[in-house]
PDB file of C-alpha atoms in Angstrom:
ATOM      1  CA  UNK A   1      -0.045   0.062   0.059  1.00  0.00           C
ATOM      2  CA  UNK A   2       1.235   3.719  -0.732  1.00  0.00           C
ATOM      3  CA  UNK A   3       0.362   5.901   1.074  1.00  0.00           C
ATOM      4  CA  UNK A   4       0.144   9.105   0.098  1.00  0.00           C
ATOM      5  CA  UNK A   5      -0.859  13.238   1.712  1.00  0.00           C
ATOM      6  CA  UNK A   6      -3.329  15.778   0.363  1.00  0.00           C
ATOM      7  CA  UNK A   7      -1.742  18.894  -0.905  1.00  0.00           C
ATOM      8  CA  UNK A   8      -2.785  22.460  -0.651  1.00  0.00           C
ATOM      9  CA  UNK A   9      -4.126  23.088  -4.276  1.00  0.00           C
ATOM     10  CA  UNK A  10      -6.444  25.829  -3.278  1.00  0.00           C
ATOM     11  CA  UNK A  11      -3.940  27.813  -1.045  1.00  0.00           C
ATOM     12  CA  UNK A  12      -6.469  27.793   1.839  1.00  0.00           C
ATOM     13  CA  UNK A  13      -6.124  23.718   2.451  1.00  0.00           C
ATOM     14  CA  UNK A  14      -8.364  22.073   0.776  1.00  0.00           C
ATOM     15  CA  UNK A  15      -7.809  19.898  -2.961  1.00  0.00           C
ATOM     16  CA  UNK A  16     -10.905  19.585  -5.363  1.00  0.00           C
ATOM     17  CA  UNK A  17     -12.252  15.636  -6.216  1.00  0.00           C
ATOM     18  CA  UNK A  18     -14.380  13.208  -7.799  1.00  0.00           C
ATOM     19  CA  UNK A  19     -15.619  10.618  -6.039  1.00  0.00           C
ATOM     20  CA  UNK A  20     -16.476   7.612  -7.983  1.00  0.00           C
ATOM     21  CA  UNK A  21     -20.360   8.163  -9.018  1.00  0.00           C
ATOM     22  CA  UNK A  22     -20.764  11.215  -8.668  1.00  0.00           C
ATOM     23  CA  UNK A  23     -20.343  14.376 -10.925  1.00  0.00           C
ATOM     24  CA  UNK A  24     -19.858  17.345  -7.954  1.00  0.00           C
ATOM     25  CA  UNK A  25     -16.601  17.764  -6.752  1.00  0.00           C
ATOM     26  CA  UNK A  26     -15.988  17.306  -3.185  1.00  0.00           C
ATOM     27  CA  UNK A  27     -12.882  18.979  -1.316  1.00  0.00           C
ATOM     28  CA  UNK A  28     -10.146  17.037   0.745  1.00  0.00           C
ATOM     29  CA  UNK A  29      -8.486  19.207   3.602  1.00  0.00           C
ATOM     30  CA  UNK A  30      -5.121  19.246   3.410  1.00  0.00           C
ATOM     31  CA  UNK A  31      -2.911  16.544   4.621  1.00  0.00           C
ATOM     32  CA  UNK A  32      -5.952  13.774   4.838  1.00  0.00           C
ATOM     33  CA  UNK A  33      -4.391  10.729   4.532  1.00  0.00           C
ATOM     34  CA  UNK A  34      -4.962   8.565   1.292  1.00  0.00           C
ATOM     35  CA  UNK A  35      -3.907   5.225  -0.473  1.00  0.00           C
ATOM     36  CA  UNK A  36      -2.521   5.707  -4.163  1.00  0.00           C
ATOM     37  CA  UNK A  37      -3.986   3.299  -6.597  1.00  0.00           C
ATOM     38  CA  UNK A  38      -3.035   4.403 -10.266  1.00  0.00           C
ATOM     39  CA  UNK A  39      -2.225   7.234 -12.223  1.00  0.00           C
ATOM     40  CA  UNK A  40      -4.791   7.056 -15.716  1.00  0.00           C
ATOM     41  CA  UNK A  41      -5.343   9.075 -18.594  1.00  0.00           C
ATOM     42  CA  UNK A  42      -4.352  12.571 -16.134  1.00  0.00           C
ATOM     43  CA  UNK A  43      -5.863  11.601 -13.435  1.00  0.00           C
ATOM     44  CA  UNK A  44      -4.605  10.217  -9.775  1.00  0.00           C
ATOM     45  CA  UNK A  45      -6.638   7.597  -8.734  1.00  0.00           C
ATOM     46  CA  UNK A  46      -6.614   7.074  -4.684  1.00  0.00           C
ATOM     47  CA  UNK A  47      -8.935   5.465  -1.685  1.00  0.00           C
ATOM     48  CA  UNK A  48      -9.457   7.880   1.843  1.00  0.00           C
ATOM     49  CA  UNK A  49      -8.333   5.995   4.699  1.00  0.00           C
ATOM     50  CA  UNK A  50      -9.685   8.588   7.288  1.00  0.00           C
ATOM     51  CA  UNK A  51     -11.811  11.447   8.099  1.00  0.00           C
ATOM     52  CA  UNK A  52     -15.530  11.693   7.217  1.00  0.00           C
ATOM     53  CA  UNK A  53     -15.031  10.176   3.329  1.00  0.00           C
ATOM     54  CA  UNK A  54     -13.083   7.087   4.410  1.00  0.00           C
ATOM     55  CA  UNK A  55     -13.248   4.222   2.403  1.00  0.00           C
ATOM     56  CA  UNK A  56     -14.318   6.589  -0.109  1.00  0.00           C
ATOM     57  CA  UNK A  57     -12.302   5.930  -3.556  1.00  0.00           C
ATOM     58  CA  UNK A  58     -12.207   8.489  -5.938  1.00  0.00           C
ATOM     59  CA  UNK A  59      -9.522  10.508  -8.491  1.00  0.00           C
ATOM     60  CA  UNK A  60      -8.240  14.117  -9.261  1.00  0.00           C
ATOM     61  CA  UNK A  61      -7.195  15.795 -12.054  1.00  0.00           C
ATOM     62  CA  UNK A  62      -2.716  15.793 -12.518  1.00  0.00           C
ATOM     63  CA  UNK A  63      -1.289  19.908 -12.071  1.00  0.00           C
ATOM     64  CA  UNK A  64      -0.642  21.049 -15.999  1.00  0.00           C
ATOM     65  CA  UNK A  65       2.687  19.825 -17.299  1.00  0.00           C
ATOM     66  CA  UNK A  66       2.499  16.869 -15.041  1.00  0.00           C
ATOM     67  CA  UNK A  67       2.863  15.852 -11.245  1.00  0.00           C
ATOM     68  CA  UNK A  68       0.672  14.843  -8.709  1.00  0.00           C
ATOM     69  CA  UNK A  69      -1.763  16.913  -6.044  1.00  0.00           C
ATOM     70  CA  UNK A  70      -1.185  13.917  -3.689  1.00  0.00           C
ATOM     71  CA  UNK A  71       2.192  13.772  -2.404  1.00  0.00           C
ATOM     72  CA  UNK A  72       4.354  10.611  -1.076  1.00  0.00           C
ATOM     73  CA  UNK A  73       4.704  10.286   2.381  1.00  0.00           C
ATOM     74  CA  UNK A  74       2.927  10.749   5.853  1.00  0.00           C
ATOM     75  CA  UNK A  75       3.463  14.281   7.657  1.00  0.00           C
ATOM     76  CA  UNK A  76       1.327  12.997  11.121  1.00  0.00           C
ATOM     77  CA  UNK A  77       2.518  14.060  13.707  1.00  0.00           C
ATOM     78  CA  UNK A  78       1.640  13.057  17.761  1.00  0.00           C
ATOM     79  CA  UNK A  79      -1.905  14.130  19.211  1.00  0.00           C
ATOM     80  CA  UNK A  80      -2.449  17.561  19.339  1.00  0.00           C
ATOM     81  CA  UNK A  81      -3.302  18.802  22.653  1.00  0.00           C
ATOM     82  CA  UNK A  82      -5.455  21.611  23.340  1.00  0.00           C
ATOM     83  CA  UNK A  83      -7.094  23.901  26.744  1.00  0.00           C
ATOM     84  CA  UNK A  84      -9.777  26.177  26.288  1.00  0.00           C
ATOM     85  CA  UNK A  85     -10.584  28.074  29.836  1.00  0.00           C
ATOM     86  CA  UNK A  86     -14.381  29.651  29.574  1.00  0.00           C
ATOM     87  CA  UNK A  87     -14.441  32.392  31.984  1.00  0.00           C
ATOM     88  CA  UNK A  88     -11.400  33.831  31.112  1.00  0.00           C
ATOM     89  CA  UNK A  89     -11.556  32.977  26.976  1.00  0.00           C
ATOM     90  CA  UNK A  90      -8.431  31.830  26.614  1.00  0.00           C
ATOM     91  CA  UNK A  91      -6.803  29.142  24.892  1.00  0.00           C
ATOM     92  CA  UNK A  92      -3.337  27.166  24.798  1.00  0.00           C
ATOM     93  CA  UNK A  93      -2.446  24.413  22.554  1.00  0.00           C
ATOM     94  CA  UNK A  94       1.546  22.252  23.027  1.00  0.00           C
ATOM     95  CA  UNK A  95       3.123  22.562  20.282  1.00  0.00           C
ATOM     96  CA  UNK A  96       7.779  20.334  21.051  1.00  0.00           C
ATOM     97  CA  UNK A  97       6.543  19.842  24.939  1.00  0.00           C
ATOM     98  CA  UNK A  98       5.539  23.999  25.416  1.00  0.00           C
ATOM     99  CA  UNK A  99       2.519  26.044  25.407  1.00  0.00           C
ATOM    100  CA  UNK A 100       2.035  28.628  22.827  1.00  0.00           C
ATOM    101  CA  UNK A 101      -1.403  31.135  24.109  1.00  0.00           C
ATOM    102  CA  UNK A 102      -2.957  31.955  25.999  1.00  0.00           C
ATOM    103  CA  UNK A 103      -5.298  33.620  22.681  1.00  0.00           C
ATOM    104  CA  UNK A 104      -8.218  35.539  22.677  1.00  0.00           C
ATOM    105  CA  UNK A 105     -11.254  32.791  22.323  1.00  0.00           C
ATOM    106  CA  UNK A 106     -14.646  32.258  23.462  1.00  0.00           C
ATOM    107  CA  UNK A 107     -17.807  30.234  23.397  1.00  0.00           C
ATOM    108  CA  UNK A 108     -21.557  31.265  23.954  1.00  0.00           C
ATOM    109  CA  UNK A 109     -22.602  32.155  27.070  1.00  0.00           C
ATOM    110  CA  UNK A 110     -26.104  30.910  26.698  1.00  0.00           C
ATOM    111  CA  UNK A 111     -25.050  27.311  24.784  1.00  0.00           C
ATOM    112  CA  UNK A 112     -21.435  27.056  26.071  1.00  0.00           C
ATOM    113  CA  UNK A 113     -19.572  24.199  24.704  1.00  0.00           C
ATOM    114  CA  UNK A 114     -19.322  21.617  27.842  1.00  0.00           C
ATOM    115  CA  UNK A 115     -16.628  20.891  29.756  1.00  0.00           C
ATOM    116  CA  UNK A 116     -14.447  18.149  29.928  1.00  0.00           C
ATOM    117  CA  UNK A 117     -12.740  16.677  27.220  1.00  0.00           C
ATOM    118  CA  UNK A 118     -13.458  15.553  23.408  1.00  0.00           C
ATOM    119  CA  UNK A 119     -11.866  14.710  20.413  1.00  0.00           C
ATOM    120  CA  UNK A 120     -11.108  17.808  17.894  1.00  0.00           C
ATOM    121  CA  UNK A 121     -12.033  15.922  14.233  1.00  0.00           C
ATOM    122  CA  UNK A 122     -10.549  15.951  11.051  1.00  0.00           C
ATOM    123  CA  UNK A 123     -11.666  18.995   8.525  1.00  0.00           C
ATOM    124  CA  UNK A 124     -14.691  17.506   7.183  1.00  0.00           C
ATOM    125  CA  UNK A 125     -15.853  20.374   4.296  1.00  0.00           C
ATOM    126  CA  UNK A 126     -14.741  24.284   4.536  1.00  0.00           C
ATOM    127  CA  UNK A 127     -17.294  25.952   6.417  1.00  0.00           C
ATOM    128  CA  UNK A 128     -18.606  29.588   4.443  1.00  0.00           C
ATOM    129  CA  UNK A 129     -18.914  30.812   7.676  1.00  0.00           C
ATOM    130  CA  UNK A 130     -15.162  31.843   7.309  1.00  0.00           C
ATOM    131  CA  UNK A 131     -14.868  33.037   4.161  1.00  0.00           C
ATOM    132  CA  UNK A 132     -15.355  36.652   5.661  1.00  0.00           C
ATOM    133  CA  UNK A 133     -11.756  36.374   7.295  1.00  0.00           C
ATOM    134  CA  UNK A 134     -10.260  35.167   5.169  1.00  0.00           C
ATOM    135  CA  UNK A 135      -8.459  38.073   4.152  1.00  0.00           C
ATOM    136  CA  UNK A 136      -6.722  37.522   7.816  1.00  0.00           C
ATOM    137  CA  UNK A 137      -6.111  34.290   7.588  1.00  0.00           C
ATOM    138  CA  UNK A 138      -6.424  32.197   4.534  1.00  0.00           C
ATOM    139  CA  UNK A 139      -7.132  29.287   6.186  1.00  0.00           C
ATOM    140  CA  UNK A 140     -10.454  30.480   7.706  1.00  0.00           C
ATOM    141  CA  UNK A 141     -12.579  27.815   5.372  1.00  0.00           C
ATOM    142  CA  UNK A 142     -11.224  25.204   8.016  1.00  0.00           C
ATOM    143  CA  UNK A 143     -13.341  24.051  11.121  1.00  0.00           C
ATOM    144  CA  UNK A 144     -12.185  20.679  12.904  1.00  0.00           C
ATOM    145  CA  UNK A 145     -15.530  19.734  14.550  1.00  0.00           C
ATOM    146  CA  UNK A 146     -15.669  19.017  18.244  1.00  0.00           C
ATOM    147  CA  UNK A 147     -16.491  15.157  18.915  1.00  0.00           C
ATOM    148  CA  UNK A 148     -17.964  13.336  16.997  1.00  0.00           C
ATOM    149  CA  UNK A 149     -21.667  14.607  15.918  1.00  0.00           C
ATOM    150  CA  UNK A 150     -23.771  18.036  16.618  1.00  0.00           C
ATOM    151  CA  UNK A 151     -22.471  20.867  14.891  1.00  0.00           C
ATOM    152  CA  UNK A 152     -19.730  22.540  17.517  1.00  0.00           C
ATOM    153  CA  UNK A 153     -16.588  23.350  15.898  1.00  0.00           C
ATOM    154  CA  UNK A 154     -13.186  24.727  16.837  1.00  0.00           C
ATOM    155  CA  UNK A 155     -13.017  27.838  14.582  1.00  0.00           C
ATOM    156  CA  UNK A 156     -11.896  31.395  13.652  1.00  0.00           C
ATOM    157  CA  UNK A 157     -13.956  34.495  13.768  1.00  0.00           C
ATOM    158  CA  UNK A 158     -16.043  36.673  15.912  1.00  0.00           C
ATOM    159  CA  UNK A 159     -19.495  34.934  16.316  1.00  0.00           C
ATOM    160  CA  UNK A 160     -20.034  31.698  18.377  1.00  0.00           C
ATOM    161  CA  UNK A 161     -23.496  29.672  18.885  1.00  0.00           C
ATOM    162  CA  UNK A 162     -21.979  27.419  21.154  1.00  0.00           C
ATOM    163  CA  UNK A 163     -18.824  26.797  19.053  1.00  0.00           C
ATOM    164  CA  UNK A 164     -15.119  27.166  20.721  1.00  0.00           C
ATOM    165  CA  UNK A 165     -14.165  30.189  18.251  1.00  0.00           C
ATOM    166  CA  UNK A 166     -11.080  32.026  18.384  1.00  0.00           C
ATOM    167  CA  UNK A 167     -11.658  35.951  18.099  1.00  0.00           C
ATOM    168  CA  UNK A 168      -7.467  36.865  17.792  1.00  0.00           C
ATOM    169  CA  UNK A 169      -8.275  35.972  13.601  1.00  0.00           C
ATOM    170  CA  UNK A 170      -4.637  36.411  12.392  1.00  0.00           C
ATOM    171  CA  UNK A 171      -3.282  33.775  14.880  1.00  0.00           C
ATOM    172  CA  UNK A 172      -6.078  30.805  13.581  1.00  0.00           C
ATOM    173  CA  UNK A 173      -3.208  30.508  10.849  1.00  0.00           C
ATOM    174  CA  UNK A 174      -0.601  28.749  12.989  1.00  0.00           C
ATOM    175  CA  UNK A 175      -3.480  26.805  15.598  1.00  0.00           C
ATOM    176  CA  UNK A 176      -4.574  25.538  11.823  1.00  0.00           C
ATOM    177  CA  UNK A 177      -0.824  24.664  10.614  1.00  0.00           C
ATOM    178  CA  UNK A 178      -0.477  23.237  14.224  1.00  0.00           C
ATOM    179  CA  UNK A 179      -3.518  20.914  13.827  1.00  0.00           C
ATOM    180  CA  UNK A 180      -4.065  20.149  10.579  1.00  0.00           C
ATOM    181  CA  UNK A 181      -0.671  17.233  10.826  1.00  0.00           C
ATOM    182  CA  UNK A 182      -1.635  16.455  13.564  1.00  0.00           C
ATOM    183  CA  UNK A 183      -3.687  12.574  14.297  1.00  0.00           C
ATOM    184  CA  UNK A 184      -4.854  10.777  17.535  1.00  0.00           C
ATOM    185  CA  UNK A 185      -7.004   8.422  15.263  1.00  0.00           C
ATOM    186  CA  UNK A 186      -8.237   8.198  11.545  1.00  0.00           C
ATOM    187  CA  UNK A 187     -10.700  10.163  12.557  1.00  0.00           C
ATOM    188  CA  UNK A 188      -9.188  12.851  14.756  1.00  0.00           C
ATOM    189  CA  UNK A 189      -6.128  15.534  14.903  1.00  0.00           C
ATOM    190  CA  UNK A 190      -6.309  15.709  18.970  1.00  0.00           C
ATOM    191  CA  UNK A 191      -8.378  16.384  21.884  1.00  0.00           C
ATOM    192  CA  UNK A 192      -9.567  19.563  23.677  1.00  0.00           C
ATOM    193  CA  UNK A 193      -9.848  20.473  27.242  1.00  0.00           C
ATOM    194  CA  UNK A 194     -12.487  22.500  28.343  1.00  0.00           C
ATOM    195  CA  UNK A 195     -12.354  23.613  31.594  1.00  0.00           C
ATOM    196  CA  UNK A 196     -14.502  25.799  33.938  1.00  0.00           C
ATOM    197  CA  UNK A 197     -12.095  27.673  36.162  1.00  0.00           C
ATOM    198  CA  UNK A 198      -9.051  28.537  35.166  1.00  0.00           C
ATOM    199  CA  UNK A 199      -7.662  26.395  38.360  1.00  0.00           C
ATOM    200  CA  UNK A 200      -8.581  23.886  36.924  1.00  0.00           C
ATOM    201  CA  UNK A 201      -6.109  24.334  33.750  1.00  0.00           C
ATOM    202  CA  UNK A 202      -2.882  21.726  35.347  1.00  0.00           C
TER     203      UNK A 202
END
């Protein structure tokens, strides 16, 4: 089995592909791991092995002049660790053994993200809610779902409807680059620990 990963083809973290049996394009996130099958007729064929599309087969047109958008090698790094303290509206993430932060972040006070430890999923699809922030972070439309059901996400922006929303928008690019290569398993990049008080955070 030849493992490859998705390149950042659109410069915003996504690659448009066509899945077998579908005429409409779908977007795969940067660094998603796939099994390379073959190259034929100017297209690379693959099978997705992680994320929401795991198990689906598809193809992507090669670059003009040749070359693949599916990069050889496996870039995955250890599980992401993110901390968020609700009342102080601050977020940290652990990189190379050190905590980066605090970063201004919020959740809806009337629909707060639950306290506890939750998985952070591999991105599912571009989110239109992030488009208006792409002038400050080109990856603003990439959101990471919190848990494996529902509609709470870790994302950047200025409005929260129960998500964990990083309001310091320019810093989203750094967090995105940290998260997108991380893996806990074939569904998640890592974990977010949500604390009710600052004193609870180790």
